[in-house]
CSV table of C-alpha atoms in Angstrom, one decimal:
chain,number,residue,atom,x,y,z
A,1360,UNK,CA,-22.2,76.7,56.6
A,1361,UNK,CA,-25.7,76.2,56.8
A,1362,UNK,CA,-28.0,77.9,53.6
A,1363,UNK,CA,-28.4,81.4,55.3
A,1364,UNK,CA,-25.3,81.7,57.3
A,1365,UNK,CA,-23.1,84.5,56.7
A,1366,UNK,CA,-19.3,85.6,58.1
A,1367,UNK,CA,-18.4,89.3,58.5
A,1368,UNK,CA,-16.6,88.7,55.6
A,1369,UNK,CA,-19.7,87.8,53.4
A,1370,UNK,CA,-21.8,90.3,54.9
A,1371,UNK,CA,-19.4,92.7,53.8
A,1372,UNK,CA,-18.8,91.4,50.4
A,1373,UNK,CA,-22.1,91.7,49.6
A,1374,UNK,CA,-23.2,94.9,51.1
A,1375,UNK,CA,-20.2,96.1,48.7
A,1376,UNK,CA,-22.0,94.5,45.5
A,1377,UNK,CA,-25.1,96.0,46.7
A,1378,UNK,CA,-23.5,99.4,46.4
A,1379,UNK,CA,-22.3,98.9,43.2
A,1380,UNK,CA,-25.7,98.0,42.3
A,1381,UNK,CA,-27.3,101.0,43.6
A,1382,UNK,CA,-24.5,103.4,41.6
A,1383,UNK,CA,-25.6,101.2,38.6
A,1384,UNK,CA,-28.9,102.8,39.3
A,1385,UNK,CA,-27.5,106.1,39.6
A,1386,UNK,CA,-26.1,105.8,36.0
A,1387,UNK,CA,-29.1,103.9,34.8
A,1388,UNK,CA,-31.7,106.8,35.7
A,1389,UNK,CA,-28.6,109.2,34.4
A,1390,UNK,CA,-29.1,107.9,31.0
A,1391,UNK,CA,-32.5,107.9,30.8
A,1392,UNK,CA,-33.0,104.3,30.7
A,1393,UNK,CA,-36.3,102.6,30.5
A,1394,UNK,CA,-38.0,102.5,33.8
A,1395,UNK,CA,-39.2,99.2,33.8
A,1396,UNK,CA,-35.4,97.8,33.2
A,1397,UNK,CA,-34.6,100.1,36.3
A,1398,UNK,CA,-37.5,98.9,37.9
A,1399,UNK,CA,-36.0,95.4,37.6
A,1400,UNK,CA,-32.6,96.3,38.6
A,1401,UNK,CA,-34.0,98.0,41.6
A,1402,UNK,CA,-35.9,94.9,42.2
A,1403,UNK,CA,-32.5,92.8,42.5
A,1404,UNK,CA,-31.1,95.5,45.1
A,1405,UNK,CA,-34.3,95.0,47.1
A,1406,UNK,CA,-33.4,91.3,46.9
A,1407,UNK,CA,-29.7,91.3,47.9
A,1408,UNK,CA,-30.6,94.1,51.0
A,1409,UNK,CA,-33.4,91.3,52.1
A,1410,UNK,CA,-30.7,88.8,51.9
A,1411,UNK,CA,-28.4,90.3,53.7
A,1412,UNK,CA,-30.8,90.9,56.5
A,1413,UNK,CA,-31.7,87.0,56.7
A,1414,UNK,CA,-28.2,86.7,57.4
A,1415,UNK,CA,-27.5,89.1,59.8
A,1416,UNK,CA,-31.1,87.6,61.7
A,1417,UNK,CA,-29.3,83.9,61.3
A,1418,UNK,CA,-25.9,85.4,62.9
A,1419,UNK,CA,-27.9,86.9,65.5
A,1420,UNK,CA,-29.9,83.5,66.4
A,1421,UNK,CA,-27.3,81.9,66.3
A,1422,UNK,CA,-25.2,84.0,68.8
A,1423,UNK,CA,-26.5,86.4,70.9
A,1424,UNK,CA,-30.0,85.0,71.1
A,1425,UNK,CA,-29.2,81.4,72.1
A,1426,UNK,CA,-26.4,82.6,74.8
A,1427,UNK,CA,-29.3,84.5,76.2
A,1428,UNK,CA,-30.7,81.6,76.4
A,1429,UNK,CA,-28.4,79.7,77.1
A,1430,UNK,CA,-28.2,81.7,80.3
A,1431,UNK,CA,-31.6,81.6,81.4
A,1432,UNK,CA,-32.3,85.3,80.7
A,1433,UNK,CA,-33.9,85.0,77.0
A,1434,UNK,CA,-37.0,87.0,77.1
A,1435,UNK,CA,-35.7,90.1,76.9
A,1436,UNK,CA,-33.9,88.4,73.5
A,1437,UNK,CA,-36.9,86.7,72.3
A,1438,UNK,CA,-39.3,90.0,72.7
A,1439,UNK,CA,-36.2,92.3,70.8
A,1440,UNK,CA,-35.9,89.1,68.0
A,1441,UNK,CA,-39.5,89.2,67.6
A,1442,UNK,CA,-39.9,92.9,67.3
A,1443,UNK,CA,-37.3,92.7,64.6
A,1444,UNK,CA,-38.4,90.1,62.6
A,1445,UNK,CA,-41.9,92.2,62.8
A,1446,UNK,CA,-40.5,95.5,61.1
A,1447,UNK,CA,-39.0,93.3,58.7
A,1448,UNK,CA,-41.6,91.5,57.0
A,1449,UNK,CA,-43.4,95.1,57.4
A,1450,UNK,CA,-45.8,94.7,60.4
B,1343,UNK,CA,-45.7,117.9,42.4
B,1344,UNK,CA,-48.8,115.0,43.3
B,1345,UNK,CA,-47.5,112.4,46.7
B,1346,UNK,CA,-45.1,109.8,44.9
B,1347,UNK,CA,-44.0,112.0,41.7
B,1348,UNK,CA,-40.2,112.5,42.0
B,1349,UNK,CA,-38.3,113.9,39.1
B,1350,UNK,CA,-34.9,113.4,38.2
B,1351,UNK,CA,-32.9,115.0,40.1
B,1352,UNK,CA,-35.2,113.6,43.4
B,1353,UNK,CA,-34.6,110.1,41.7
B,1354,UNK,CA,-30.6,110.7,42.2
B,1355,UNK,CA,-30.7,112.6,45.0
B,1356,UNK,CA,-32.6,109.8,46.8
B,1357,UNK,CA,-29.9,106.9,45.0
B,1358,UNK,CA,-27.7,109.1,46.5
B,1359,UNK,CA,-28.6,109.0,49.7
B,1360,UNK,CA,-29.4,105.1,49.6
B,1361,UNK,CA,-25.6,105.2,48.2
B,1362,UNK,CA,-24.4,106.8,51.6
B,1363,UNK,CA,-26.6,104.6,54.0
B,1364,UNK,CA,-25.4,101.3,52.1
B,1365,UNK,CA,-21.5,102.2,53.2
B,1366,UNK,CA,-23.2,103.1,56.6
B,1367,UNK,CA,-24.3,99.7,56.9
B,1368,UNK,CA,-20.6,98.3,56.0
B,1369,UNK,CA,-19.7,100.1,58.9
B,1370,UNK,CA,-21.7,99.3,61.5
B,1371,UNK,CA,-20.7,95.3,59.7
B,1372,UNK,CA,-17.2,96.5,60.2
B,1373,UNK,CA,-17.4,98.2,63.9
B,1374,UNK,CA,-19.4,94.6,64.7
B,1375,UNK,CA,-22.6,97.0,66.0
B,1376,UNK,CA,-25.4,94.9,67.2
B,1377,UNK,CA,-27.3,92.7,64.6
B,1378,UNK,CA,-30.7,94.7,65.8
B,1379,UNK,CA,-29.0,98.0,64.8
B,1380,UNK,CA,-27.9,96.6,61.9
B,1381,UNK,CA,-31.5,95.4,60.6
B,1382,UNK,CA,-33.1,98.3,61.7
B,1383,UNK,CA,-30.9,100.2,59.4
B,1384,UNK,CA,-31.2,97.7,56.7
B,1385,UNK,CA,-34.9,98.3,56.8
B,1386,UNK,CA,-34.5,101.7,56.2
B,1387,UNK,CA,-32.5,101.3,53.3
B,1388,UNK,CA,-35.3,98.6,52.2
B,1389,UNK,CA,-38.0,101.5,52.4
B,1390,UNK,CA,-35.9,104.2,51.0
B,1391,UNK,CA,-35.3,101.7,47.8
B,1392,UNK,CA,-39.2,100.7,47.5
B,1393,UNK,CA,-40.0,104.5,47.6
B,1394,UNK,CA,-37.8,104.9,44.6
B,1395,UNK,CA,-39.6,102.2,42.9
B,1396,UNK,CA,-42.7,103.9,43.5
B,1397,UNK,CA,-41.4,107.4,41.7
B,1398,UNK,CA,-40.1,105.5,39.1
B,1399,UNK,CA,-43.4,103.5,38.8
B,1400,UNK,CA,-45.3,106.6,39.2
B,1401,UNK,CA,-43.2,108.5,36.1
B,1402,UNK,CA,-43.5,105.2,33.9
B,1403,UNK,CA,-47.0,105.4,34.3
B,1404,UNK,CA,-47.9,109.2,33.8
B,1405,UNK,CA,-45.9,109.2,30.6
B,1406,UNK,CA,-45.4,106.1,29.1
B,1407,UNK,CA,-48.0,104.1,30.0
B,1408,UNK,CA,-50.3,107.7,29.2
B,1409,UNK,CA,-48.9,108.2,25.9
B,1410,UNK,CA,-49.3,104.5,24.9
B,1411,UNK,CA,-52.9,104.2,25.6
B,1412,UNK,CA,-53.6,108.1,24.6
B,1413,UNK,CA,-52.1,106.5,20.9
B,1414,UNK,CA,-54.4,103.6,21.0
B,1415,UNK,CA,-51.5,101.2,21.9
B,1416,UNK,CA,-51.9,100.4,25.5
B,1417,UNK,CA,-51.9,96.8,25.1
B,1418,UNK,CA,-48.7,95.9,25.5
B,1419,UNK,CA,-47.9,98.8,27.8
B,1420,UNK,CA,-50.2,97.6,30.3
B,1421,UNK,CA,-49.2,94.0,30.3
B,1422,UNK,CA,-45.7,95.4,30.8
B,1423,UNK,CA,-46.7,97.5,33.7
B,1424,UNK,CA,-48.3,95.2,35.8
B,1425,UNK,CA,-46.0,92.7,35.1
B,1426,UNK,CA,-43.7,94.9,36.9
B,1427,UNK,CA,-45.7,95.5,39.2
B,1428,UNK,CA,-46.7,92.2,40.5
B,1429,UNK,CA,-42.5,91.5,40.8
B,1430,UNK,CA,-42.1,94.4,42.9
B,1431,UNK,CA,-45.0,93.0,45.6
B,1432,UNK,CA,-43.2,89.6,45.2
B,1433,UNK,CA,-45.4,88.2,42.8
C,534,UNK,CA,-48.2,89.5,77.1
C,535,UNK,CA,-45.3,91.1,75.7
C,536,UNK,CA,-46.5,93.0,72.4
C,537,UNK,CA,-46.6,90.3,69.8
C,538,UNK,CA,-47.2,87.3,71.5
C,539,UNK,CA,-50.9,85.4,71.0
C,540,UNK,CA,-52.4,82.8,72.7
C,541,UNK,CA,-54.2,80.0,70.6
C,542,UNK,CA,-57.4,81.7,71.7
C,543,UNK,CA,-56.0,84.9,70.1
C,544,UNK,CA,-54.9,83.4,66.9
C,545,UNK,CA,-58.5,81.5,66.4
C,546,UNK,CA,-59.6,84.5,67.1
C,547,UNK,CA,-58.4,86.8,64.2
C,548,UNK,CA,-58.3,83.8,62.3
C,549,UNK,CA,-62.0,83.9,62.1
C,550,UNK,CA,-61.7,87.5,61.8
C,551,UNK,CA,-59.8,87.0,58.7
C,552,UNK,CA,-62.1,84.4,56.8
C,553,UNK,CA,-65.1,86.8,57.1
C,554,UNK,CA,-63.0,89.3,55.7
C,555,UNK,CA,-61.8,87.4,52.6
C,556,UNK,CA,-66.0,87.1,52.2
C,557,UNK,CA,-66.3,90.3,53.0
C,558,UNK,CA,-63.8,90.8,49.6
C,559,UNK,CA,-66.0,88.3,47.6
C,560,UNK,CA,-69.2,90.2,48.2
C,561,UNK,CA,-67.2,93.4,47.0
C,562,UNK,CA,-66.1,91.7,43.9
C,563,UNK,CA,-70.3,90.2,43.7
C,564,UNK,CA,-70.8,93.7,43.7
C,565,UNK,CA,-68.4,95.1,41.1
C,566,UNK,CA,-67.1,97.8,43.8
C,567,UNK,CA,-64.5,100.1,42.6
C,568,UNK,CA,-61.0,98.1,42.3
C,569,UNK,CA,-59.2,100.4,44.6
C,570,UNK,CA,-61.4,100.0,47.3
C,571,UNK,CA,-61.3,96.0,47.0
C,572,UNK,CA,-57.1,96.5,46.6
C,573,UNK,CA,-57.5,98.4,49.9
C,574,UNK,CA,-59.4,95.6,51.3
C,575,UNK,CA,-57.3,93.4,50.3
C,576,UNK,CA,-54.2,95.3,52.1
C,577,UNK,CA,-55.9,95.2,54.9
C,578,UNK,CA,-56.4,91.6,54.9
C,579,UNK,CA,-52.7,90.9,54.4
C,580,UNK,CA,-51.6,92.9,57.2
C,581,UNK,CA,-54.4,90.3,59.4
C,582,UNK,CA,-52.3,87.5,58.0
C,583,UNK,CA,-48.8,88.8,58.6
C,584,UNK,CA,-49.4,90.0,62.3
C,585,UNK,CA,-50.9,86.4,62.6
C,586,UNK,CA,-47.5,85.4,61.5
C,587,UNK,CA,-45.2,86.5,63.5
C,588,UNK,CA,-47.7,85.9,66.2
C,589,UNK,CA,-46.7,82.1,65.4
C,590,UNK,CA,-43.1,83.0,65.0
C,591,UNK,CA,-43.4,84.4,68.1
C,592,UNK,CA,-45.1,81.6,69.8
C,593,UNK,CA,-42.1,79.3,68.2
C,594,UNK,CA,-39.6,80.9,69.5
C,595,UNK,CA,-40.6,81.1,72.6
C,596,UNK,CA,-41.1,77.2,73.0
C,597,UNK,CA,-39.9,75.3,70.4
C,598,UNK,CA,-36.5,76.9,69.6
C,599,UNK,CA,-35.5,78.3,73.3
C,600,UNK,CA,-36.2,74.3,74.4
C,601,UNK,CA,-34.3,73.0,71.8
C,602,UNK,CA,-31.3,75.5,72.7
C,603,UNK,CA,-32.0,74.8,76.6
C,604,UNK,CA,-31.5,71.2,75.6
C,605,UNK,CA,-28.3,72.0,74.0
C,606,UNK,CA,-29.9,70.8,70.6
C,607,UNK,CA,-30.8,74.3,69.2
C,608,UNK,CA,-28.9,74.1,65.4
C,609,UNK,CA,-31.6,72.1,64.1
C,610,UNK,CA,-34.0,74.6,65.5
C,611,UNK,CA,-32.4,77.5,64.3
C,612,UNK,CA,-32.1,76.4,60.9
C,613,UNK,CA,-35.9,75.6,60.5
C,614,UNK,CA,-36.9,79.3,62.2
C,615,UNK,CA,-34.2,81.2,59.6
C,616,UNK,CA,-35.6,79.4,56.7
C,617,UNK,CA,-39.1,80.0,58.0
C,618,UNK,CA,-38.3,83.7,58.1
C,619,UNK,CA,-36.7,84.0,55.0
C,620,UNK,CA,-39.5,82.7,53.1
C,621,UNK,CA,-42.1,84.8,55.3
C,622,UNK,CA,-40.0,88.0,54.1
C,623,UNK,CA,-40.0,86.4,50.6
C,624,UNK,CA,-36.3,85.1,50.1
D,466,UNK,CA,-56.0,86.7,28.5
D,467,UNK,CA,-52.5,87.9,28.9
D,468,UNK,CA,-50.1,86.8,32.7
D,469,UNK,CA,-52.5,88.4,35.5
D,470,UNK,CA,-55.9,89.4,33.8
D,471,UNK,CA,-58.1,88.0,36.1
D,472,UNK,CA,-62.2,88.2,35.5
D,473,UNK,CA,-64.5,88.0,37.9
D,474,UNK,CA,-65.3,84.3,38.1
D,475,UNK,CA,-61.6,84.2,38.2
D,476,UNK,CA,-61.5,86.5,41.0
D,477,UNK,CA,-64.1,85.1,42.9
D,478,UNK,CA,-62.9,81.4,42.4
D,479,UNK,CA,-59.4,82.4,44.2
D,480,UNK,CA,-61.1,83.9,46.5
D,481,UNK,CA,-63.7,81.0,47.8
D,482,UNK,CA,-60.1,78.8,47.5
D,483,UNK,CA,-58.2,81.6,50.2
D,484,UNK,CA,-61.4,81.1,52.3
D,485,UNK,CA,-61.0,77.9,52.2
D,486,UNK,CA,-57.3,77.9,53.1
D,487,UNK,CA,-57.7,80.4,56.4
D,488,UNK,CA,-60.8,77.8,57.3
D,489,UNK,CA,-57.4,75.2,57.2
D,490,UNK,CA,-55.0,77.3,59.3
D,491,UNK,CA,-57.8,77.9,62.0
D,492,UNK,CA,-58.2,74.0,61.8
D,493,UNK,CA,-54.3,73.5,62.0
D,494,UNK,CA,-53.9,75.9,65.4
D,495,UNK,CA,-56.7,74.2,66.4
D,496,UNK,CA,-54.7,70.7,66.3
D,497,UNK,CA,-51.7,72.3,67.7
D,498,UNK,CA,-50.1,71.3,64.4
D,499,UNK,CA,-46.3,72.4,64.1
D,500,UNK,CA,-45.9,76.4,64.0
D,501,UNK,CA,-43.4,76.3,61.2
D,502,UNK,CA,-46.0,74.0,59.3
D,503,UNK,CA,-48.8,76.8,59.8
D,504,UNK,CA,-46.4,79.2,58.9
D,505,UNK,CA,-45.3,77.9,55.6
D,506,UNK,CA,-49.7,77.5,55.0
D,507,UNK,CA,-49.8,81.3,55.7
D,508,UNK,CA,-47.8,81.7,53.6
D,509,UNK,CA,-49.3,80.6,50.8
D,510,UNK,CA,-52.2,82.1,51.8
D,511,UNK,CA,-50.3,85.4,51.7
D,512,UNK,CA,-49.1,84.3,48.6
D,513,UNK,CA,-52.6,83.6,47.0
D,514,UNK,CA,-54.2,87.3,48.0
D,515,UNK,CA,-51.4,89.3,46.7
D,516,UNK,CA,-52.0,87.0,42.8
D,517,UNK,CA,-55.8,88.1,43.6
D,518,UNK,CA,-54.6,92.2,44.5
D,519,UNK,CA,-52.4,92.1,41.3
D,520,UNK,CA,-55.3,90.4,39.3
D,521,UNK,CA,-57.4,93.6,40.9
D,522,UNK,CA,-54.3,95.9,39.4
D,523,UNK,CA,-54.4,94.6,36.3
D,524,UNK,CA,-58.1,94.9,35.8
D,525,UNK,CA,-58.5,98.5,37.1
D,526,UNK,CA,-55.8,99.5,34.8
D,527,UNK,CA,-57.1,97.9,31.6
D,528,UNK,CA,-60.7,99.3,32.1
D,529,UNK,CA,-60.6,102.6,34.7
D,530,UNK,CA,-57.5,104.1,34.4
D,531,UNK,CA,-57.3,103.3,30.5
D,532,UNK,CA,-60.6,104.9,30.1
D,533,UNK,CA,-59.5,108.2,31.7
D,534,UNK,CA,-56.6,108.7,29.9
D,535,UNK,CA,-58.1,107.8,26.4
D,536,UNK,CA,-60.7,110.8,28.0
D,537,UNK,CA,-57.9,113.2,28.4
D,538,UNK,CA,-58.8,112.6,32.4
D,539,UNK,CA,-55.9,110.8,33.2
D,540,UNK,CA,-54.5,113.0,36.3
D,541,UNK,CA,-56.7,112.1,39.2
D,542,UNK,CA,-56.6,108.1,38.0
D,543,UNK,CA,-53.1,108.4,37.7
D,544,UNK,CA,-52.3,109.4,41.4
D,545,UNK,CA,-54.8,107.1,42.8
D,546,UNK,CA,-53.4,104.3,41.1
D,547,UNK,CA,-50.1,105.0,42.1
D,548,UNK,CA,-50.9,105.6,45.9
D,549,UNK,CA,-52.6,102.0,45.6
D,550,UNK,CA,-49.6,100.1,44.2
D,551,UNK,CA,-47.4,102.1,47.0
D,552,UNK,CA,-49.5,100.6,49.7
D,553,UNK,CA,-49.5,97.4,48.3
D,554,UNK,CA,-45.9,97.3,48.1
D,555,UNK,CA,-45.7,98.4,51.7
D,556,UNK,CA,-45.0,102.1,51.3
């Protein structure tokens, strides 16, 4: 598959790690760890989520946008694609 | 307590919570909801986790960082900080 | 125009918007203003860039990627825009 | 000086060089050049300004915020350095 391309399966895989990680922030702030090492770890999780969204935006590309297309109705796709990729770099 | 300051138990409270909409989002993977849907969520999650960083950030800073500096020390501390800080902007 | 869409008119247009802004921050620096009103500055000038962003995303999906899929060639396409994205949301 | 100290000729420097690069991604719209080409340039523009905002960080902490803690003032620097690195981060 190409570099950002993600099954169900992989999606799900690592949105399981990614919970994990977030418990190991539970515990981490539990013990009174050193914020700066939770800071890192919380960095990571902010990285996986992130990742995870790059794949579901390839998966949705890939699919449903280009049949819209595909179809002659892709506006509608292209305006919702764009509003989404928007919120997700924070604009 | 001032905007951002969370204390402990806000810190796991809000892990918590970040806990519970992480499984949400295996769901919606699992019940193959729309990839929109999906990211929306995700970003939710995203913003839930940064605001964490920011209570953590704002504790590590009002007593470590304080204490450091109020010892003649801060040195160190500071470089440390904003270290962490420029890897939580993406730096 | 559908809400994030520019024209090359529009994107010259806060393009030149931006570069007297990025003076506008070296006169503040000239100045010695107070850091956190350059850092809000600053902010302010990023959020310029990343609507100019996906402005261009917006732009190149609208032409470049739903020709390519139209043309039944769209893998190529969709590649380059994920990649694009994921380095725009800093993965 | 340690990672991200930045002084002003420092500051300003980076500063003339972003000017320089938004001058180059007015000039690249300008001669239609390839929208995932003008992305990638943006963003290392975007990339550029947030090195100059932690620069700005750093500095404000090491002198300002330093200052009013070794004066037993630390509160009020304290929250407004926090509410700055939350809207940096997006928050």
């Amino acid at each position: 598959m190409p570099g950002y391309t993600m099954n169900k399966e992989d999606l799900q895989a690592r949105l399981v790690r990614i919970e994990g990680q977030v418990r190991g922030l539970q515990r981490m702030v539990d013990e009174d760890k050193y914020c700066i090492d939770v800071l890192t770890q919380l960095n990571a999780v902010s990285a996986a989520l992130k990742a995870v969204g790059v794949g579901l935006l390839d998966t949705h590309v890939r699919h449903c946008v280009r049949k819209s297309i595909a179809q002659g109705e892709g506006d509608v796709a292209i305006d919702e694609l764009v509003a989404s990729v928007a919120r997700f770099v924070g604009r």
